[in-house]
Short mmCIF file of C-alpha atoms and ligand atoms in Angstrom, two decimals:
data_model
loop_
_atom_site.label_atom_id
_atom_site.label_comp_id
_atom_site.label_asym_id
_atom_site.label_seq_id
_atom_site.Cartn_x
_atom_site.Cartn_y
_atom_site.Cartn_z
CA MET N 8 -17.35 -11.77 20.15
CA GLU N 9 -13.96 -11.06 19.05
CA ILE N 10 -13.44 -8.20 16.32
CA PRO N 11 -10.56 -9.67 14.12
CA PHE N 12 -7.90 -7.37 12.99
CA PHE N 13 -8.17 -9.65 9.43
CA PRO N 14 -11.62 -10.64 8.95
CA ALA N 15 -12.85 -13.84 7.15
CA ASP N 16 -16.08 -12.15 5.60
CA LEU N 17 -14.03 -9.56 3.77
CA PHE N 18 -15.64 -10.63 0.35
CA GLU N 19 -18.87 -12.81 1.55
CA ASN N 20 -21.02 -10.35 0.12
CA ASP N 21 -20.01 -10.93 -3.39
CA ARG N 22 -19.43 -14.62 -3.19
CA LYS N 23 -22.12 -15.80 -6.12
CA VAL N 24 -20.74 -12.74 -8.17
CA MET N 25 -17.28 -14.94 -7.94
CA LEU N 26 -18.55 -18.05 -8.31
CA ASP N 27 -20.92 -17.45 -11.53
CA LEU N 28 -16.71 -16.18 -12.60
CA ILE N 29 -15.20 -18.44 -12.23
CA ARG N 30 -17.78 -21.43 -13.92
CA GLU N 31 -18.07 -17.92 -16.97
CA ILE N 32 -14.80 -17.53 -17.42
CA GLY N 33 -13.20 -21.13 -16.49
CA VAL N 34 -15.75 -22.84 -19.26
CA ALA N 35 -15.60 -19.69 -22.42
CA PRO N 36 -14.82 -21.53 -25.52
CA GLU N 37 -11.87 -18.72 -25.54
CA GLN N 38 -10.15 -20.08 -22.25
CA LYS N 39 -8.85 -17.07 -21.77
CA PHE N 40 -7.34 -16.75 -17.68
CA ILE N 41 -4.87 -13.70 -18.74
CA LEU N 42 -4.20 -11.03 -19.56
CA GLY N 43 -7.79 -10.69 -21.62
CA GLU N 44 -10.75 -8.55 -22.43
CA ARG N 45 -11.68 -8.65 -18.55
CA THR N 46 -8.25 -7.60 -17.75
CA ARG N 47 -8.57 -4.70 -20.42
CA VAL N 48 -11.74 -3.44 -19.08
CA PHE N 49 -10.77 -3.65 -15.50
CA GLU N 50 -7.49 -1.44 -16.10
CA GLU N 51 -9.29 1.14 -18.56
CA MET N 52 -11.55 1.24 -15.67
CA LEU N 53 -9.21 2.54 -13.72
CA ARG N 54 -7.13 4.65 -15.94
CA ASP N 55 -9.55 6.26 -17.04
CA ASP N 56 -11.47 7.01 -13.41
CA LEU N 57 -7.92 8.39 -12.19
CA GLY N 58 -7.09 10.82 -15.07
CA ALA N 59 -3.87 8.40 -15.69
CA ALA N 60 -2.28 8.12 -19.19
CA ASP N 61 -1.86 4.27 -18.17
CA VAL N 62 -2.82 0.98 -15.72
CA VAL N 63 -0.82 -1.82 -16.10
CA ALA N 64 -2.27 -4.65 -13.77
CA CYS N 65 0.23 -7.42 -13.06
CA GLY N 66 0.73 -9.88 -10.69
CA SER N 67 1.83 -8.12 -6.90
CA GLY N 68 2.35 -4.50 -5.70
CA THR N 69 6.13 -6.14 -5.50
CA SER N 70 6.01 -7.12 -9.35
CA ALA N 71 4.66 -3.24 -10.01
CA LEU N 72 7.54 -1.78 -7.95
CA GLY N 73 9.71 -3.97 -9.71
CA LEU N 74 9.14 -2.98 -13.54
CA VAL N 75 8.98 0.29 -12.73
CA LEU N 76 12.78 0.03 -11.83
CA ARG N 77 13.64 -2.14 -14.55
CA ALA N 78 11.19 0.47 -17.02
CA MET N 79 13.26 3.29 -15.66
CA GLU N 80 16.74 1.06 -16.84
CA ILE N 81 17.81 1.49 -13.03
CA GLY N 82 20.39 -1.07 -11.89
CA PRO N 83 23.61 -2.30 -10.99
CA GLY N 84 25.71 1.31 -10.27
CA ASP N 85 22.64 2.99 -9.98
CA GLU N 86 21.18 4.06 -6.14
CA VAL N 87 17.59 4.42 -5.08
CA VAL N 88 16.86 5.96 -1.65
CA VAL N 89 13.89 3.96 0.07
CA PRO N 90 12.53 5.21 3.60
CA ALA N 91 14.12 2.64 6.99
CA PHE N 92 10.57 1.85 8.30
CA GLY N 93 7.86 0.35 5.89
CA CYS N 94 7.35 -3.12 4.06
CA ALA N 95 10.25 -5.62 2.62
CA PRO N 96 9.83 -4.99 -1.36
CA LEU N 97 11.45 -1.56 -0.97
CA ALA N 98 14.28 -2.65 0.04
CA SER N 99 13.84 -5.76 -2.18
CA ALA N 100 13.04 -4.81 -5.29
CA VAL N 101 15.38 -2.49 -5.83
CA LEU N 102 18.29 -5.34 -4.82
CA GLU N 103 16.27 -7.09 -7.72
CA ALA N 104 17.11 -4.73 -10.18
CA GLY N 105 20.86 -4.78 -9.30
CA ALA N 106 20.50 -1.65 -7.59
CA GLN N 107 21.13 -0.56 -4.15
CA PRO N 108 18.58 0.56 -1.62
CA VAL N 109 19.65 3.20 0.23
CA PHE N 110 17.74 3.97 3.69
CA ALA N 111 16.52 7.08 4.13
CA ASP N 112 14.68 7.77 8.20
CA VAL N 113 11.07 8.40 8.94
CA ASP N 114 8.79 11.35 10.87
CA ARG N 115 7.83 9.71 14.21
CA ARG N 116 5.02 11.11 14.52
CA THR N 117 3.83 9.47 11.00
CA ALA N 118 5.87 6.72 9.86
CA VAL N 119 6.29 8.76 6.78
CA VAL N 120 10.21 9.39 5.37
CA ASP N 121 11.23 12.75 6.15
CA PRO N 122 11.91 14.60 2.84
CA GLU N 123 15.54 16.10 4.42
CA ASP N 124 16.70 13.08 5.04
CA VAL N 125 16.29 10.76 1.64
CA ALA N 126 17.44 14.98 0.17
CA ALA N 127 20.37 14.61 2.50
CA ARG N 128 21.75 11.22 0.92
CA ILE N 129 20.95 12.04 -2.42
CA THR N 130 24.68 11.53 -4.31
CA HIS N 131 25.93 11.29 -7.56
CA ARG N 132 24.58 7.74 -8.08
CA THR N 133 21.36 8.56 -7.24
CA LYS N 134 18.79 7.49 -9.90
CA ALA N 135 15.40 7.55 -7.86
CA ILE N 136 14.56 8.23 -4.46
CA MET N 137 10.86 5.81 -3.51
CA PRO N 138 9.21 7.53 -0.87
CA ALA N 139 6.01 4.85 0.17
CA HIS N 140 3.04 5.50 1.85
CA MET N 141 2.32 4.61 5.76
CA PHE N 142 -0.02 2.90 7.17
CA SER N 143 -2.49 6.20 7.64
CA VAL N 144 -0.45 9.08 6.62
CA MET N 145 1.14 10.07 2.42
CA ALA N 146 4.46 10.88 2.25
CA ASP N 147 5.07 14.37 1.71
CA MET N 148 4.71 14.14 -1.68
CA PRO N 149 4.68 18.04 -2.34
CA ARG N 150 8.18 18.64 -0.67
CA LEU N 151 9.38 14.47 -2.28
CA THR N 152 8.46 16.34 -5.92
CA GLU N 153 10.51 19.15 -5.39
CA ILE N 154 13.77 17.28 -4.34
CA ALA N 155 13.00 14.42 -7.77
CA SER N 156 12.87 17.64 -9.69
CA SER N 157 15.36 20.15 -8.23
CA ARG N 158 18.17 17.37 -7.93
CA GLY N 159 17.02 15.76 -11.45
CA VAL N 160 16.14 12.17 -10.10
CA ARG N 161 13.79 9.76 -10.82
CA LEU N 162 10.11 9.41 -8.33
CA VAL N 163 8.77 6.10 -7.89
CA GLU N 164 5.41 6.38 -5.39
CA ASP N 165 5.21 3.45 -3.66
CA SER N 166 1.26 4.20 -2.99
CA ALA N 167 0.51 0.20 -2.11
CA VAL N 168 -1.16 0.71 0.16
CA ALA N 169 -2.73 4.28 -0.57
CA GLN N 170 -5.21 3.09 -3.23
CA GLY N 171 -8.23 5.93 -3.20
CA ALA N 172 -6.03 8.30 -0.99
CA VAL N 173 -5.97 12.22 -2.34
CA LEU N 174 -3.19 14.65 -1.47
CA ALA N 175 -4.34 18.28 -2.61
CA GLY N 176 -6.50 16.79 -4.89
CA THR N 177 -3.83 14.15 -6.16
CA PRO N 178 -4.83 10.79 -5.60
CA ALA N 179 -2.28 8.58 -4.33
CA GLY N 180 -0.36 6.79 -7.31
CA LEU N 181 -0.17 9.46 -9.37
CA TRP N 182 2.46 12.38 -7.79
CA GLY N 183 5.27 10.10 -9.04
CA GLU N 184 6.33 9.17 -12.77
CA ALA N 185 4.56 6.38 -11.94
CA GLY N 186 3.69 5.12 -8.97
CA VAL N 187 1.65 1.14 -8.00
CA TYR N 188 -1.33 0.06 -6.35
CA SER N 189 -1.49 -3.95 -4.40
CA PHE N 190 -4.63 -5.39 -4.38
CA VAL N 191 -3.79 -7.83 -2.01
CA GLN N 192 -6.58 -9.17 -0.01
CA VAL N 193 -6.72 -6.38 3.04
CA LYS N 194 -6.22 -3.53 1.47
CA SER N 195 -8.05 -1.24 0.57
CA PHE N 196 -9.59 -2.31 -2.93
CA GLY N 197 -8.05 -5.58 -2.08
CA MET N 198 -9.60 -8.83 -3.95
CA PRO N 199 -9.06 -12.76 -3.14
CA GLY N 200 -5.67 -12.87 -4.27
CA GLU N 201 -2.07 -11.78 -5.44
CA GLY N 202 -2.72 -8.58 -7.59
CA GLY N 203 -0.89 -5.16 -8.51
CA ALA N 204 -0.50 -2.60 -10.66
CA VAL N 205 1.43 0.61 -12.29
CA VAL N 206 -0.26 3.75 -12.70
CA THR N 207 1.39 6.41 -14.33
CA ARG N 208 0.93 10.03 -16.32
CA ASP N 209 3.94 8.54 -18.28
CA ALA N 210 2.41 7.09 -21.69
CA GLU N 211 6.08 5.78 -22.97
CA LEU N 212 6.72 4.43 -19.18
CA GLY N 213 3.72 2.72 -18.87
CA ALA N 214 3.89 0.87 -22.62
CA ARG N 215 7.68 -0.40 -21.67
CA VAL N 216 5.68 -1.68 -18.06
CA ARG N 217 3.10 -3.64 -20.14
CA MET N 218 6.13 -5.25 -22.10
CA LEU N 219 8.23 -6.30 -19.64
CA ARG N 220 4.49 -7.66 -18.20
CA ASN N 221 4.21 -9.73 -20.27
CA HIS N 222 7.90 -11.46 -20.99
CA GLY N 223 8.94 -8.20 -22.93
CA GLN N 224 6.36 -8.74 -25.93
CA ARG N 225 4.55 -6.16 -27.68
CA THR N 226 2.94 -8.76 -30.30
CA ARG N 227 3.55 -12.68 -29.49
CA PHE N 228 6.79 -14.42 -29.81
CA VAL N 229 8.87 -11.19 -30.23
CA HIS N 230 10.90 -10.49 -27.44
CA GLU N 231 12.24 -7.06 -28.21
CA VAL N 232 13.33 -7.11 -23.95
CA VAL N 233 14.01 -9.14 -21.37
CA GLY N 234 11.00 -9.10 -19.37
CA THR N 235 8.99 -11.34 -16.89
CA ASN N 236 5.71 -13.33 -16.05
CA SER N 237 3.79 -10.81 -14.24
CA ARG N 238 0.49 -11.12 -15.95
CA PHE N 239 -3.02 -10.52 -14.61
CA ASP N 240 -5.82 -12.66 -14.18
CA GLU N 241 -8.88 -13.10 -15.62
CA ILE N 242 -11.72 -13.77 -12.50
CA GLN N 243 -9.97 -11.58 -10.59
CA ALA N 244 -10.00 -8.80 -13.16
CA ALA N 245 -13.98 -9.23 -13.54
CA PHE N 246 -14.13 -9.57 -9.79
CA GLN N 247 -12.53 -5.93 -9.28
CA THR N 248 -14.75 -4.66 -12.24
CA TYR N 249 -17.52 -5.60 -10.57
CA ARG N 250 -16.14 -4.93 -7.31
CA TYR N 251 -14.99 -1.09 -7.78
CA SER N 252 -18.48 0.49 -7.67
CA GLY N 253 -18.55 -0.23 -4.17
CA PHE N 254 -14.80 1.21 -3.98
CA ALA N 255 -15.87 5.05 -2.61
CA GLU N 256 -18.75 4.06 -0.18
CA ARG N 257 -15.92 1.27 1.23
CA LEU N 258 -13.50 3.88 1.43
CA ALA N 259 -16.13 6.42 3.06
CA ARG N 260 -16.68 4.07 5.74
CA ARG N 261 -13.02 3.56 6.74
CA ALA N 262 -12.57 7.16 6.35
CA ASP N 263 -15.79 7.72 9.05
CA ILE N 264 -14.40 4.90 11.40
CA ALA N 265 -10.23 6.40 11.76
CA ASP N 266 -11.78 10.02 12.39
CA HIS N 267 -13.87 9.26 14.92
CA TYR N 268 -10.98 6.90 16.60
CA THR N 269 -8.71 10.07 16.43
CA SER N 270 -11.46 11.76 17.95
CA CYS N 271 -11.07 9.81 20.68
CA PHE N 272 -7.77 9.29 21.31
CA THR N 273 -6.80 12.68 21.04
CA PRO N 274 -6.81 13.41 23.73
CA LEU N 275 -5.75 10.69 25.99
CA PRO N 276 -1.83 10.94 27.36
CA ASP N 277 -0.09 7.84 26.12
CA VAL N 278 -1.94 6.68 22.99
CA VAL N 279 -1.55 9.13 19.80
CA PRO N 280 -3.44 9.47 16.76
CA PRO N 281 -2.48 10.16 13.13
CA PRO N 282 -3.20 13.37 12.76
CA PRO N 283 -6.69 14.30 12.13
CA GLY N 284 -8.19 15.09 8.57
CA ARG N 285 -8.86 13.82 5.25
CA ASP N 286 -6.07 15.57 2.99
CA GLY N 287 -3.35 12.51 2.42
CA ARG N 288 -4.47 9.84 4.73
CA CYS N 289 -5.16 6.66 3.94
CA TYR N 290 -7.53 4.09 4.88
CA TYR N 291 -5.22 0.45 4.92
CA VAL N 292 -5.13 0.32 8.62
CA TYR N 293 -5.49 2.40 10.98
CA CYS N 294 -2.41 3.13 13.02
CA VAL N 295 -1.72 4.70 16.96
CA GLN N 296 1.72 4.82 18.54
CA SER N 297 2.66 4.38 22.15
CA ASP N 298 5.21 4.29 24.52
CA ARG N 299 3.04 1.23 25.85
CA ARG N 300 2.53 -0.53 23.05
CA ASP N 301 3.08 -3.62 23.70
CA GLU N 302 0.44 -3.71 26.45
CA LEU N 303 -1.62 -1.98 24.65
CA ARG N 304 -2.14 -4.75 22.04
CA ALA N 305 -2.23 -7.61 25.12
CA PHE N 306 -4.57 -5.57 26.78
CA LEU N 307 -6.69 -5.09 23.49
CA ALA N 308 -6.14 -9.29 23.10
CA ALA N 309 -7.69 -9.41 26.10
CA ARG N 310 -10.99 -7.87 25.21
CA GLY N 311 -10.71 -9.66 21.90
CA ILE N 312 -9.58 -6.87 19.80
CA GLY N 313 -7.48 -7.90 17.39
CA SER N 314 -4.69 -5.70 16.29
CA HIS N 315 -0.79 -5.77 14.31
CA VAL N 316 2.39 -4.20 14.62
CA TYR N 317 3.77 -3.71 11.55
CA TYR N 318 6.63 -3.05 11.14
CA PRO N 319 8.75 -4.69 14.10
CA SER N 320 11.75 -3.84 12.66
CA PRO N 321 13.85 -0.94 10.65
CA LEU N 322 14.72 -2.45 6.81
CA PRO N 323 18.37 -1.65 7.24
CA GLU N 324 18.16 -3.76 10.48
CA GLN N 325 16.56 -6.89 8.85
CA PRO N 326 19.27 -10.01 7.84
CA ALA N 327 18.69 -9.58 4.17
CA PHE N 328 19.36 -5.95 4.22
CA ALA N 329 21.76 -5.14 6.64
CA PRO N 330 24.88 -6.38 4.58
CA HIS N 331 23.35 -3.24 2.36
CA ALA N 332 23.34 -0.85 4.89
CA PRO N 333 26.09 1.51 6.08
CA VAL N 334 27.55 -0.49 9.22
CA GLY N 335 26.80 1.60 13.01
CA GLU N 336 24.42 4.02 11.66
CA GLY N 337 20.93 4.54 13.28
CA TRP N 338 16.79 5.34 11.75
CA PRO N 339 15.87 6.23 15.24
CA GLY N 340 12.31 7.73 13.22
CA ALA N 341 12.25 4.28 12.13
CA GLU N 342 13.15 2.27 15.07
CA SER N 343 10.65 4.90 17.41
CA ALA N 344 7.67 3.74 14.61
CA CYS N 345 9.25 -0.26 14.87
CA ALA N 346 8.55 -0.06 19.17
CA ARG N 347 5.56 2.62 19.00
CA ILE N 348 3.15 1.85 16.59
CA LEU N 349 -0.07 -0.12 16.85
CA ALA N 350 -2.60 -0.74 13.97
CA LEU N 351 -5.86 -1.71 14.80
CA PRO N 352 -9.29 -2.55 12.83
CA VAL N 353 -10.92 -0.36 10.46
CA TYR N 354 -12.97 -2.49 7.44
CA PRO N 355 -15.76 -1.62 6.18
CA HIS N 356 -17.88 -3.92 7.44
CA LEU N 357 -17.13 -2.77 11.28
CA SER N 358 -20.38 -2.31 12.78
CA ASP N 359 -20.85 1.11 15.20
CA THR N 360 -20.97 -1.58 17.83
CA GLU N 361 -17.69 -2.64 17.15
CA VAL N 362 -15.48 0.52 16.53
CA GLU N 363 -16.68 1.87 20.03
CA ARG N 364 -15.71 -1.62 21.46
CA VAL N 365 -12.17 -1.06 20.37
CA ALA N 366 -12.54 2.55 21.34
CA ASP N 367 -13.71 2.32 24.42
CA ALA N 368 -11.21 -0.18 25.03
CA VAL N 369 -8.13 2.10 23.96
CA ARG N 370 -9.72 4.48 26.28
CA GLU N 371 -9.48 2.35 28.82
CA PHE N 372 -6.22 0.99 28.52
CA SER N 373 -5.51 5.22 28.51
CA GLY N 374 -7.54 5.26 32.30
CA GLY N 375 -9.19 8.03 29.66
CA ALA N 376 -12.60 6.45 30.12
CA HIS N 377 -13.88 8.76 32.48
CA ASP N 378 -12.97 11.65 30.61
CA ARG N 379 -16.02 11.16 27.71
C1 PLP M 408 4.53 -0.09 0.82
C2 PLP M 408 4.37 -1.68 0.13
N1 PLP M 408 4.97 -1.79 -0.80
C3 PLP M 408 4.52 -2.83 -1.65
C4 PLP M 408 4.31 -3.77 -0.98
C5 PLP M 408 3.67 -5.00 -1.31
O1 PLP M 408 2.30 -5.41 -2.16
P1 PLP M 408 2.32 -6.70 -2.47
O2 PLP M 408 1.43 -7.59 -0.95
O3 PLP M 408 0.59 -7.02 -3.25
O4 PLP M 408 3.50 -7.64 -3.85
C6 PLP M 408 3.38 -3.25 0.69
C7 PLP M 408 2.34 -4.68 1.12
O5 PLP M 408 1.96 -4.66 1.83
C8 PLP M 408 3.81 -2.62 0.98
O6 PLP M 408 2.77 -2.23 2.43
#
């Protein structure tokens, strides 16, 4: 039996709910498919549960980042410091806003941005710093908050992968002036389609994002600012509202699996798990690092276990972003992460037997099977 990295049955238990919603919303007299009552209920549920001032559901996590940058009026002539290791929108959202991404290196062990390197790259042009939580570890938000306030720059939190994670009592998304979530299917609160949200403690910022996501309107056909179309789907809003009651339980199962992997892998000589504990950990995917990463991946594949390499190359070395990065500079932390990181299956409906199979295979690879 294969253990896929991306399971095909993520939403199987809720299939009937989805089909009923499609019918209900599809034939409802108001024929409202975007930004209706169900989106409002979904946003308010997330907002109240988090204790945020506003949650604005939008088209994707990428689009959420773009909306935040535009709401902060970040544009031509401005710089935004972003991690050199991470997802493309960290750089592309900044470029699309007309600003320049400035790439800071990441910590080798955790693959999250190094706050001191962020601080060193702040210039008189820097408008914002935009750290991202990585696959298993949240960025050092207490230190980044200090840096943002002492240097007078804005703090945008790319929490796309970290919904449900908490660091020092503060949920991912609420550390920055604004944070974002992605609901793409494999995320911790994924759904069967594209979607995202902006999360903020700043009601005014939330109101600007709300206007920008719908063509700059608060009142229909009154376009106060140049906006875009990044609206949220009513069927998905109702589906996510329904599924939210099981989110904490699914997250707890992911955390248990991650804890188990970490305790199994900590003694291994050449597979490095994320730091132990739950404070500031996120469980969208579970990443180990190894100098023999490609061998480990092949070893697991030969045993029917899927894994994934996020990301094979640093952002400033990608063809799209290299022209925006200083020539001749290296990002050794990002390069190390790209060469060593491997994500293992961690979705909540993995059975204990499957979890044990993954753990055993990694132990066997590392020659540690006899240590058990
Ligand atoms: C760190 C980070 N930021 C932003 C995004 C973008 O989210 P989306 O895929 O919903 O556009 C992702 C997606 O994986 C991500 O990992």
